[in-house]
XYZ file of N, CA, C and O in Angstrom:
632
model
N 72.289 43.009 185.641
C 72.186 42.322 184.283
C 70.692 42.160 183.913
O 69.869 41.524 184.496
N 70.307 43.080 182.808
C 68.983 43.031 182.477
C 68.481 41.868 181.841
O 67.376 41.442 181.821
N 69.215 41.113 181.010
C 68.726 39.919 180.146
C 68.995 38.609 181.049
O 70.043 38.175 181.100
N 67.714 38.147 181.650
C 67.837 36.985 182.856
C 67.681 35.711 181.915
O 68.025 34.739 182.533
N 66.783 35.700 180.989
C 66.515 34.315 180.457
C 66.756 34.346 178.651
O 66.336 35.512 178.187
N 67.236 33.357 178.181
C 67.442 33.203 176.882
C 67.160 31.685 176.693
O 67.406 30.631 177.113
N 66.074 31.754 175.629
C 65.388 30.338 174.757
C 66.227 30.406 173.370
O 65.797 31.375 172.759
N 67.133 29.593 173.331
C 67.759 29.600 171.882
C 68.143 28.456 171.220
O 68.117 27.210 172.039
N 68.444 28.378 169.966
C 68.798 26.985 169.521
C 70.503 26.793 169.741
O 71.062 25.957 169.732
N 71.086 27.918 169.429
C 72.523 28.021 169.328
C 73.199 27.703 170.791
O 72.539 27.749 171.918
N 74.267 27.063 170.771
C 75.078 26.801 172.098
C 75.350 27.898 172.665
O 75.422 29.171 172.238
N 75.908 28.024 173.951
C 76.230 29.112 174.893
C 77.596 28.691 175.473
O 78.148 27.750 175.396
N 78.102 29.881 175.779
C 79.489 29.813 176.382
C 79.606 30.115 177.825
O 79.151 31.400 178.144
N 79.766 29.231 178.626
C 79.817 29.343 180.062
C 80.492 30.645 180.436
O 80.281 31.353 181.421
N 81.871 30.564 180.217
C 82.670 31.786 180.439
C 82.132 32.872 180.336
O 82.155 34.206 181.073
N 81.835 33.203 179.303
C 80.780 34.622 178.591
C 79.715 34.785 179.462
O 79.465 36.001 179.820
N 78.945 33.859 179.787
C 77.776 33.937 180.528
C 77.945 34.312 181.900
O 77.438 35.304 182.741
N 79.078 33.721 182.659
C 79.377 34.056 183.945
C 79.994 35.389 184.179
O 79.731 36.302 184.997
N 80.639 35.762 183.184
C 81.359 37.227 183.049
C 80.360 38.272 182.977
O 80.333 39.085 183.785
N 79.387 38.026 182.040
C 78.196 39.184 181.826
C 77.468 39.111 183.168
O 76.996 40.105 183.639
N 77.227 37.791 183.882
C 76.218 37.837 185.138
C 76.972 38.703 186.228
O 76.382 39.304 186.988
N 78.231 38.525 186.490
C 78.902 39.424 187.468
C 79.665 40.765 186.967
O 80.096 41.676 187.768
N 79.458 41.126 186.018
C 80.093 42.415 185.538
C 79.627 43.744 186.109
O 78.320 43.939 186.331
N 80.637 44.554 186.508
C 80.302 45.626 187.072
C 79.751 45.592 188.476
O 79.557 46.760 189.151
N 79.616 44.436 189.123
C 79.070 44.318 190.575
C 80.205 43.675 191.495
O 80.598 42.496 191.501
N 80.977 44.658 192.255
C 82.234 44.355 192.962
C 81.384 43.522 194.243
O 82.219 43.189 195.046
N 80.055 43.540 194.489
C 79.650 42.915 195.797
C 79.353 41.311 195.486
O 79.294 40.649 196.394
N 79.630 40.968 194.288
C 79.547 39.422 193.953
C 80.972 38.760 194.470
O 81.984 39.188 194.133
N 80.370 37.917 195.408
C 81.659 37.023 196.165
C 81.693 35.748 195.536
O 82.663 34.946 195.786
N 80.495 35.156 194.924
C 80.243 33.961 194.556
C 79.416 33.707 193.337
O 78.320 34.472 193.185
N 79.708 32.831 192.364
C 78.890 32.419 191.302
C 78.784 31.261 191.440
O 79.819 30.351 191.249
N 77.524 30.589 191.424
C 77.132 29.138 191.164
C 76.506 28.953 189.979
O 75.825 29.614 189.482
N 77.089 27.830 189.093
C 76.373 27.413 187.860
C 76.341 26.031 187.586
O 76.988 25.409 188.222
N 75.263 25.820 187.099
C 74.718 24.362 186.458
C 74.621 24.315 185.180
O 73.943 25.152 184.496
N 75.340 23.412 184.477
C 75.158 23.166 182.956
C 74.614 21.819 182.872
O 75.307 20.868 183.310
N 73.542 21.567 182.320
C 72.900 20.159 182.072
C 73.312 19.848 180.358
O 73.289 20.807 179.588
N 73.592 18.726 180.178
C 73.948 18.006 179.019
C 73.048 17.038 178.532
O 72.606 16.290 179.381
N 73.191 16.772 177.280
C 72.262 15.414 176.703
C 73.074 14.131 177.061
O 74.261 13.954 176.626
N 72.435 13.357 177.778
C 73.085 11.972 177.938
C 72.854 10.953 176.742
O 72.082 11.179 176.196
N 73.733 10.050 176.587
C 73.688 9.379 175.513
C 72.862 7.835 175.926
O 72.761 7.069 175.147
N 72.474 7.862 177.135
C 71.786 6.862 177.654
C 70.488 7.205 178.339
O 70.845 8.064 179.269
N 69.302 6.549 178.222
C 68.085 6.956 179.104
C 67.305 5.708 179.328
O 66.763 4.770 178.077
N 67.231 5.305 180.579
C 66.391 4.086 180.721
C 66.875 2.928 180.052
O 66.109 2.067 179.497
N 68.377 2.819 180.096
C 68.698 1.816 179.391
C 69.109 1.742 177.940
O 69.448 0.606 177.366
N 68.243 2.675 177.406
C 68.302 2.706 175.829
C 69.425 3.800 175.428
O 69.542 4.834 175.883
N 70.071 3.529 174.219
C 71.023 4.660 173.597
C 70.243 5.766 173.001
O 69.225 5.596 172.369
N 70.498 6.872 173.316
C 70.029 8.272 173.083
C 70.837 8.645 171.751
O 72.036 8.886 172.016
N 70.143 8.804 170.592
C 70.889 9.514 169.445
C 70.633 10.977 169.429
O 71.469 11.684 168.665
N 69.348 11.294 169.843
C 69.239 12.834 169.761
C 68.079 13.347 170.798
O 67.302 12.296 171.257
N 67.922 14.452 171.060
C 66.714 14.979 171.936
C 66.182 16.177 171.325
O 67.179 17.096 170.803
N 64.931 16.155 171.150
C 64.479 17.472 170.574
C 63.574 18.254 171.629
O 62.728 17.487 172.546
N 63.787 19.379 171.821
C 63.029 20.191 172.889
C 62.172 21.241 172.202
O 62.732 21.926 171.192
N 60.975 21.255 172.694
C 60.039 22.064 172.119
C 59.547 23.246 173.391
O 59.515 22.860 174.492
N 59.108 24.482 172.909
C 58.542 25.222 173.851
C 57.346 26.148 173.144
O 57.408 26.124 172.189
N 56.754 27.093 174.260
C 55.786 27.998 173.626
C 56.498 29.214 173.885
O 56.650 29.813 175.054
N 56.975 29.871 172.766
C 57.627 31.192 173.100
C 56.792 32.222 173.515
O 55.466 32.234 173.457
N 57.647 32.876 174.502
C 56.571 34.124 175.230
C 56.223 33.497 176.576
O 56.338 33.794 177.553
N 55.645 32.301 176.525
C 55.045 31.790 177.883
C 56.302 31.089 178.529
O 56.063 31.228 179.765
N 57.030 30.487 177.957
C 58.303 29.901 178.701
C 59.086 30.886 179.280
O 59.436 30.630 180.396
N 59.490 31.923 178.516
C 60.524 32.970 179.077
C 59.612 33.572 180.244
O 60.138 33.860 181.381
N 58.398 33.808 180.197
C 57.531 34.390 181.287
C 57.553 33.597 182.616
O 57.753 34.035 183.691
N 57.483 32.341 182.143
C 57.509 31.184 183.560
C 58.751 31.538 184.244
O 58.882 31.430 185.247
N 59.819 31.334 183.262
C 61.337 31.416 183.805
C 61.410 32.668 184.466
O 62.036 32.548 185.723
N 61.170 33.871 184.138
C 61.181 35.013 184.715
C 60.688 35.147 186.056
O 61.026 35.584 187.079
N 59.438 34.378 186.105
C 58.717 34.249 187.525
C 59.437 33.370 188.399
O 59.344 33.698 189.485
N 59.994 32.368 187.977
C 61.072 31.673 188.766
C 62.107 32.374 189.429
O 62.322 32.240 190.663
N 62.810 33.137 188.576
C 63.898 33.936 188.917
C 63.480 34.977 190.094
O 64.225 35.333 191.028
N 62.168 35.698 189.726
C 61.693 36.513 190.725
C 61.478 35.687 192.118
O 61.921 36.416 193.181
N 61.122 34.774 191.917
C 60.893 33.909 193.329
C 62.352 33.681 193.921
O 62.458 33.815 195.063
N 63.408 33.364 193.305
C 64.652 33.058 193.677
C 65.261 34.431 194.314
O 65.679 34.378 195.466
N 64.809 35.535 193.763
C 65.319 36.795 194.494
C 64.597 37.178 195.714
O 65.119 37.596 196.651
N 63.362 36.474 195.883
C 62.551 36.768 197.238
C 63.185 35.747 198.335
O 63.326 36.165 199.398
N 63.506 34.369 197.887
C 64.050 33.525 198.671
C 65.209 33.687 199.071
O 65.632 33.092 200.116
N 66.185 34.241 198.452
C 67.659 34.023 198.635
C 68.314 35.415 198.334
O 67.775 36.273 197.788
N 69.419 35.751 198.898
C 70.059 36.980 199.098
C 71.041 36.785 197.802
O 72.351 36.538 197.843
N 70.594 37.026 196.524
C 71.364 37.201 195.278
C 71.300 38.386 194.636
O 70.560 39.129 194.711
N 72.449 38.560 193.732
C 72.849 39.688 193.010
C 72.074 39.600 191.488
O 71.783 40.687 190.953
N 72.173 38.572 191.106
C 71.940 38.191 189.646
C 71.701 36.881 189.414
O 72.083 36.061 190.146
N 70.775 36.551 188.246
C 70.613 35.175 187.881
C 70.326 35.106 186.533
O 69.884 36.071 185.750
N 70.691 33.943 185.844
C 70.601 33.790 184.283
C 70.159 32.209 183.924
O 70.824 31.321 184.755
N 69.191 32.231 183.192
C 68.883 30.832 182.666
C 69.199 30.991 181.055
O 68.468 31.878 180.463
N 69.663 30.019 180.734
C 69.741 29.835 179.092
C 69.473 28.501 178.821
O 69.990 27.371 179.498
N 68.313 28.162 178.005
C 67.644 26.901 177.721
C 67.915 26.836 176.313
O 67.118 27.556 175.564
N 68.294 25.569 175.648
C 68.250 25.468 174.286
C 66.981 24.623 173.905
O 66.562 23.963 174.634
N 66.552 24.870 172.641
C 65.707 24.011 172.120
C 65.946 23.793 170.554
O 67.091 24.150 170.224
N 65.108 22.802 169.979
C 65.564 22.251 168.794
C 66.021 20.774 168.995
O 66.030 20.048 170.060
N 66.766 20.429 167.983
C 67.443 19.029 167.920
C 68.879 19.129 168.545
O 69.661 19.815 167.952
N 68.905 18.362 169.520
C 70.564 18.294 170.211
C 70.795 16.811 170.201
O 70.147 15.805 170.042
N 72.250 16.763 170.375
C 72.918 15.358 170.304
C 73.524 14.982 171.696
O 73.637 15.998 172.432
N 73.843 13.720 171.854
C 74.479 13.414 173.200
C 75.797 14.471 173.267
O 76.468 14.704 172.338
N 75.993 14.759 174.547
C 77.037 15.575 174.925
C 76.778 17.014 174.635
O 77.662 17.943 175.063
N 75.683 17.412 174.126
C 75.461 18.939 173.775
C 74.915 19.490 175.102
O 74.255 18.735 175.889
N 75.417 20.687 175.066
C 74.623 21.437 176.380
C 73.344 21.787 176.076
O 72.743 22.186 175.128
N 72.307 21.697 177.284
C 70.944 22.003 177.027
C 70.608 23.275 178.003
O 69.796 24.150 177.240
N 71.133 23.115 179.292
C 70.657 24.381 179.989
C 71.771 24.848 180.899
O 72.577 24.302 181.340
N 71.617 26.091 181.186
C 72.755 26.656 182.009
C 71.619 27.498 183.198
O 70.899 28.382 182.781
N 71.973 27.357 184.451
C 71.455 28.274 185.468
C 72.677 28.579 186.111
O 73.582 27.959 186.779
N 72.932 29.977 186.186
C 73.973 30.669 186.971
C 73.331 31.664 187.962
O 72.272 32.567 187.468
N 73.869 31.746 189.099
C 73.416 32.889 190.266
C 74.500 33.422 190.694
O 75.750 32.770 191.131
N 74.679 34.733 190.891
C 75.508 35.383 191.428
C 75.100 36.019 192.938
O 74.001 36.280 192.967
N 76.045 35.972 193.885
C 75.599 36.258 195.303
C 77.037 36.875 195.869
O 77.907 36.724 195.577
N 76.632 37.527 197.264
C 77.868 37.957 197.791
C 78.487 36.688 198.624
O 79.682 36.562 198.766
N 77.610 35.683 198.838
C 78.051 34.482 199.624
C 77.914 33.312 198.891
O 76.686 33.037 198.382
N 78.703 32.147 198.927
C 78.680 31.138 198.140
C 77.306 30.183 198.674
O 76.629 29.769 197.577
N 76.886 30.171 199.817
C 75.673 29.298 200.226
C 74.430 29.890 199.551
O 73.634 29.157 199.182
N 74.318 30.973 199.550
C 73.064 31.687 198.824
C 73.012 31.292 197.359
O 72.054 31.111 196.750
N 74.207 31.493 196.854
C 74.592 31.265 195.302
C 74.140 29.841 194.970
O 73.196 29.529 193.928
N 74.577 28.748 195.803
C 74.371 27.278 195.693
C 73.105 27.101 195.743
O 72.274 26.389 194.803
N 72.429 27.703 196.597
C 70.855 27.484 197.160
C 70.032 27.772 195.957
O 69.171 27.132 195.631
N 70.325 28.928 195.618
C 69.296 29.788 194.524
C 69.545 28.889 193.174
O 68.556 28.731 192.570
N 70.641 28.485 192.820
C 70.974 27.840 191.602
C 70.044 26.341 191.696
O 69.459 26.072 190.671
N 70.398 25.710 192.916
C 69.683 24.522 192.964
C 68.164 24.699 192.955
O 67.438 23.874 192.489
N 67.489 25.670 193.705
C 66.342 26.154 193.704
C 65.666 26.232 192.305
O 64.766 25.610 191.839
N 66.423 27.084 191.609
C 66.082 27.467 190.102
C 66.224 26.314 189.218
O 65.037 25.895 188.375
N 67.079 25.250 189.340
C 67.075 24.267 188.573
C 66.097 23.165 188.870
O 65.389 22.562 188.241
N 65.552 22.790 190.235
C 64.345 22.206 190.788
C 63.186 22.672 190.077
O 62.272 21.963 189.633
N 63.073 23.761 190.118
C 61.884 24.756 189.712
C 61.590 24.584 188.140
O 60.685 24.249 187.464
N 62.928 24.765 187.712
C 62.882 24.681 186.096
C 62.668 23.424 185.561
O 61.725 23.067 184.593
N 63.020 22.421 186.240
C 62.778 20.995 185.675
C 61.411 20.491 185.859
O 60.993 19.785 184.908
N 60.643 21.187 186.802
C 59.214 20.504 186.936
C 58.379 21.505 186.381
O 57.185 21.279 186.124
N 58.518 22.944 186.358
C 57.607 23.823 186.061
C 57.616 24.614 184.748
O 56.711 25.108 184.168
N 58.923 24.518 183.978
C 58.996 25.358 182.899
C 58.426 24.633 181.717
O 58.392 23.358 181.488
N 57.516 25.280 180.881
C 56.978 24.733 179.686
C 57.796 24.210 178.612
O 57.905 24.946 177.719
N 58.618 23.204 178.975
C 59.404 22.662 177.833
C 58.733 21.201 177.554
O 58.207 20.451 178.456
N 58.929 20.743 176.289
C 58.583 19.274 175.974
C 59.939 18.727 175.277
O 60.452 19.234 174.422
N 60.339 17.503 175.887
C 61.476 16.677 175.493
C 60.988 15.245 174.908
O 60.296 14.722 175.282
N 61.648 15.328 173.607
C 61.463 13.914 173.020
C 62.830 13.392 172.499
O 63.720 13.717 172.033
N 63.027 12.028 173.204
C 64.143 11.358 173.026
C 64.292 10.463 171.743
O 63.035 9.850 171.478
N 65.193 10.342 170.775
C 65.137 9.703 169.535
C 66.377 8.443 169.886
O 67.504 8.711 170.176
N 65.826 7.198 169.724
C 66.582 6.159 169.743
C 66.825 5.508 168.267
O 66.048 5.994 167.504
N 67.636 4.490 168.411
C 67.523 3.767 166.832
C 66.267 3.199 166.351
O 66.064 3.115 165.235
N 65.371 2.888 167.366
C 64.096 2.257 167.149
C 63.045 3.161 166.916
O 62.142 3.048 166.086
N 62.736 4.242 167.638
C 61.815 5.189 167.782
C 62.084 6.436 168.491
O 63.185 6.648 169.141
N 61.122 7.310 168.657
C 61.132 8.655 169.495
C 60.152 8.441 170.679
O 59.116 7.739 170.322
N 60.521 9.025 171.640
C 59.245 8.907 172.871
C 59.525 10.161 173.439
O 60.631 10.959 173.818
N 58.367 10.840 174.000
C 58.310 11.923 174.870
C 58.870 11.722 176.239
O 58.434 10.378 176.620
N 59.632 12.536 176.775
C 60.155 12.243 178.239
C 59.082 12.663 179.001
O 58.777 13.948 179.282
N 58.633 11.784 180.091
C 57.865 12.156 181.069
C 58.429 12.684 182.315
O 59.754 12.386 182.573
N 57.611 13.361 182.986
C 58.219 13.896 184.400
C 58.523 12.937 185.407
O 57.897 11.812 185.114
N 59.470 12.942 186.191
C 59.774 11.832 187.158
C 59.299 12.375 188.620
O 59.537 13.431 188.791
N 59.171 11.202 189.257
C 58.592 11.631 190.718
C 59.775 12.241 191.642
O 59.460 13.047 192.219
N 60.973 11.773 191.185
C 62.252 12.531 191.849
C 62.146 13.982 191.740
O 62.542 14.717 192.391
N 61.927 14.268 190.634
C 61.830 15.787 190.027
C 60.885 16.541 191.025
O 61.098 17.577 191.478
N 59.573 15.929 191.104
C 58.490 16.639 191.999
C 58.966 16.663 193.314
O 58.816 17.739 194.057
N 59.696 15.492 193.879
C 60.092 15.392 195.352
C 61.193 16.545 195.494
O 61.263 17.118 196.618
N 62.002 16.898 194.603
C 63.185 17.831 194.709
C 62.338 19.191 194.962
O 62.766 20.099 195.647
N 61.545 19.633 194.178
C 60.682 20.818 194.320
C 59.939 20.848 195.594
O 59.900 21.863 196.082
N 59.524 19.890 196.238
C 58.655 19.972 197.255
C 59.747 20.237 198.290
O 59.019 20.977 199.353
N 60.914 20.070 198.340
C 61.588 20.514 199.624
C 61.903 21.974 199.631
O 62.411 22.402 200.815
N 61.518 22.631 198.636
C 61.457 23.962 198.449
C 60.073 24.680 199.099
O 59.800 25.842 198.842
N 59.116 23.679 199.563
C 57.747 24.114 199.723
C 56.981 24.464 198.755
O 55.877 24.970 198.730
N 57.443 23.981 197.429
C 56.359 23.776 196.400
C 56.012 22.652 195.905
O 56.708 21.410 195.935
N 54.821 22.568 195.422
C 54.160 21.016 195.092
C 53.903 21.161 193.684
O 53.325 22.070 192.868
N 54.377 19.815 193.007
C 54.244 19.693 191.392
C 53.571 18.267 191.352
O 54.102 17.547 192.181
N 52.722 18.072 190.469
C 52.331 16.576 190.440
C 52.325 16.375 188.936
O 51.231 15.985 188.192
N 53.646 16.612 188.204
C 53.704 16.317 187.007
C 53.812 14.837 186.685
O 53.546 14.218 185.575
N 54.511 14.143 187.635
C 54.878 12.461 187.365
C 53.628 11.803 187.379
O 52.615 12.149 188.431
N 53.521 10.818 186.797
C 52.123 9.980 186.913
C 52.530 8.614 187.738
O 53.597 8.313 188.187
């Protein structure tokens, strides 16, 4: 699969993405996928919308580098990341990380690795909108800790 990264405003179809990921590769025995969605609560406040921004070109290149690293660390056949930008509402899909491998363990690990890496290192900016105001979402210490278990260090959280 040549097209590994998509940054878009439109929603994605999980079934179509998984079918494309494993198309024509008879050695794929497992596909692990993560779909992230917009929650309606954050830090005890009702969320009405989330706005995601990115730097075109730089964001795709950063995610491509993450996928390259996953291929080095795990025995995987294919990987795909779709990340939405723009204004999203609660229950909307935000992100898809899907990985194909011969075996489930490698697919699960690579998927989790990519999600942890993506959460802390991809150049996206998120703003939550509540009834009262909008606020930028800061990185969380728990996200940095998740990345550290892969031997990677991030100091995004304050």
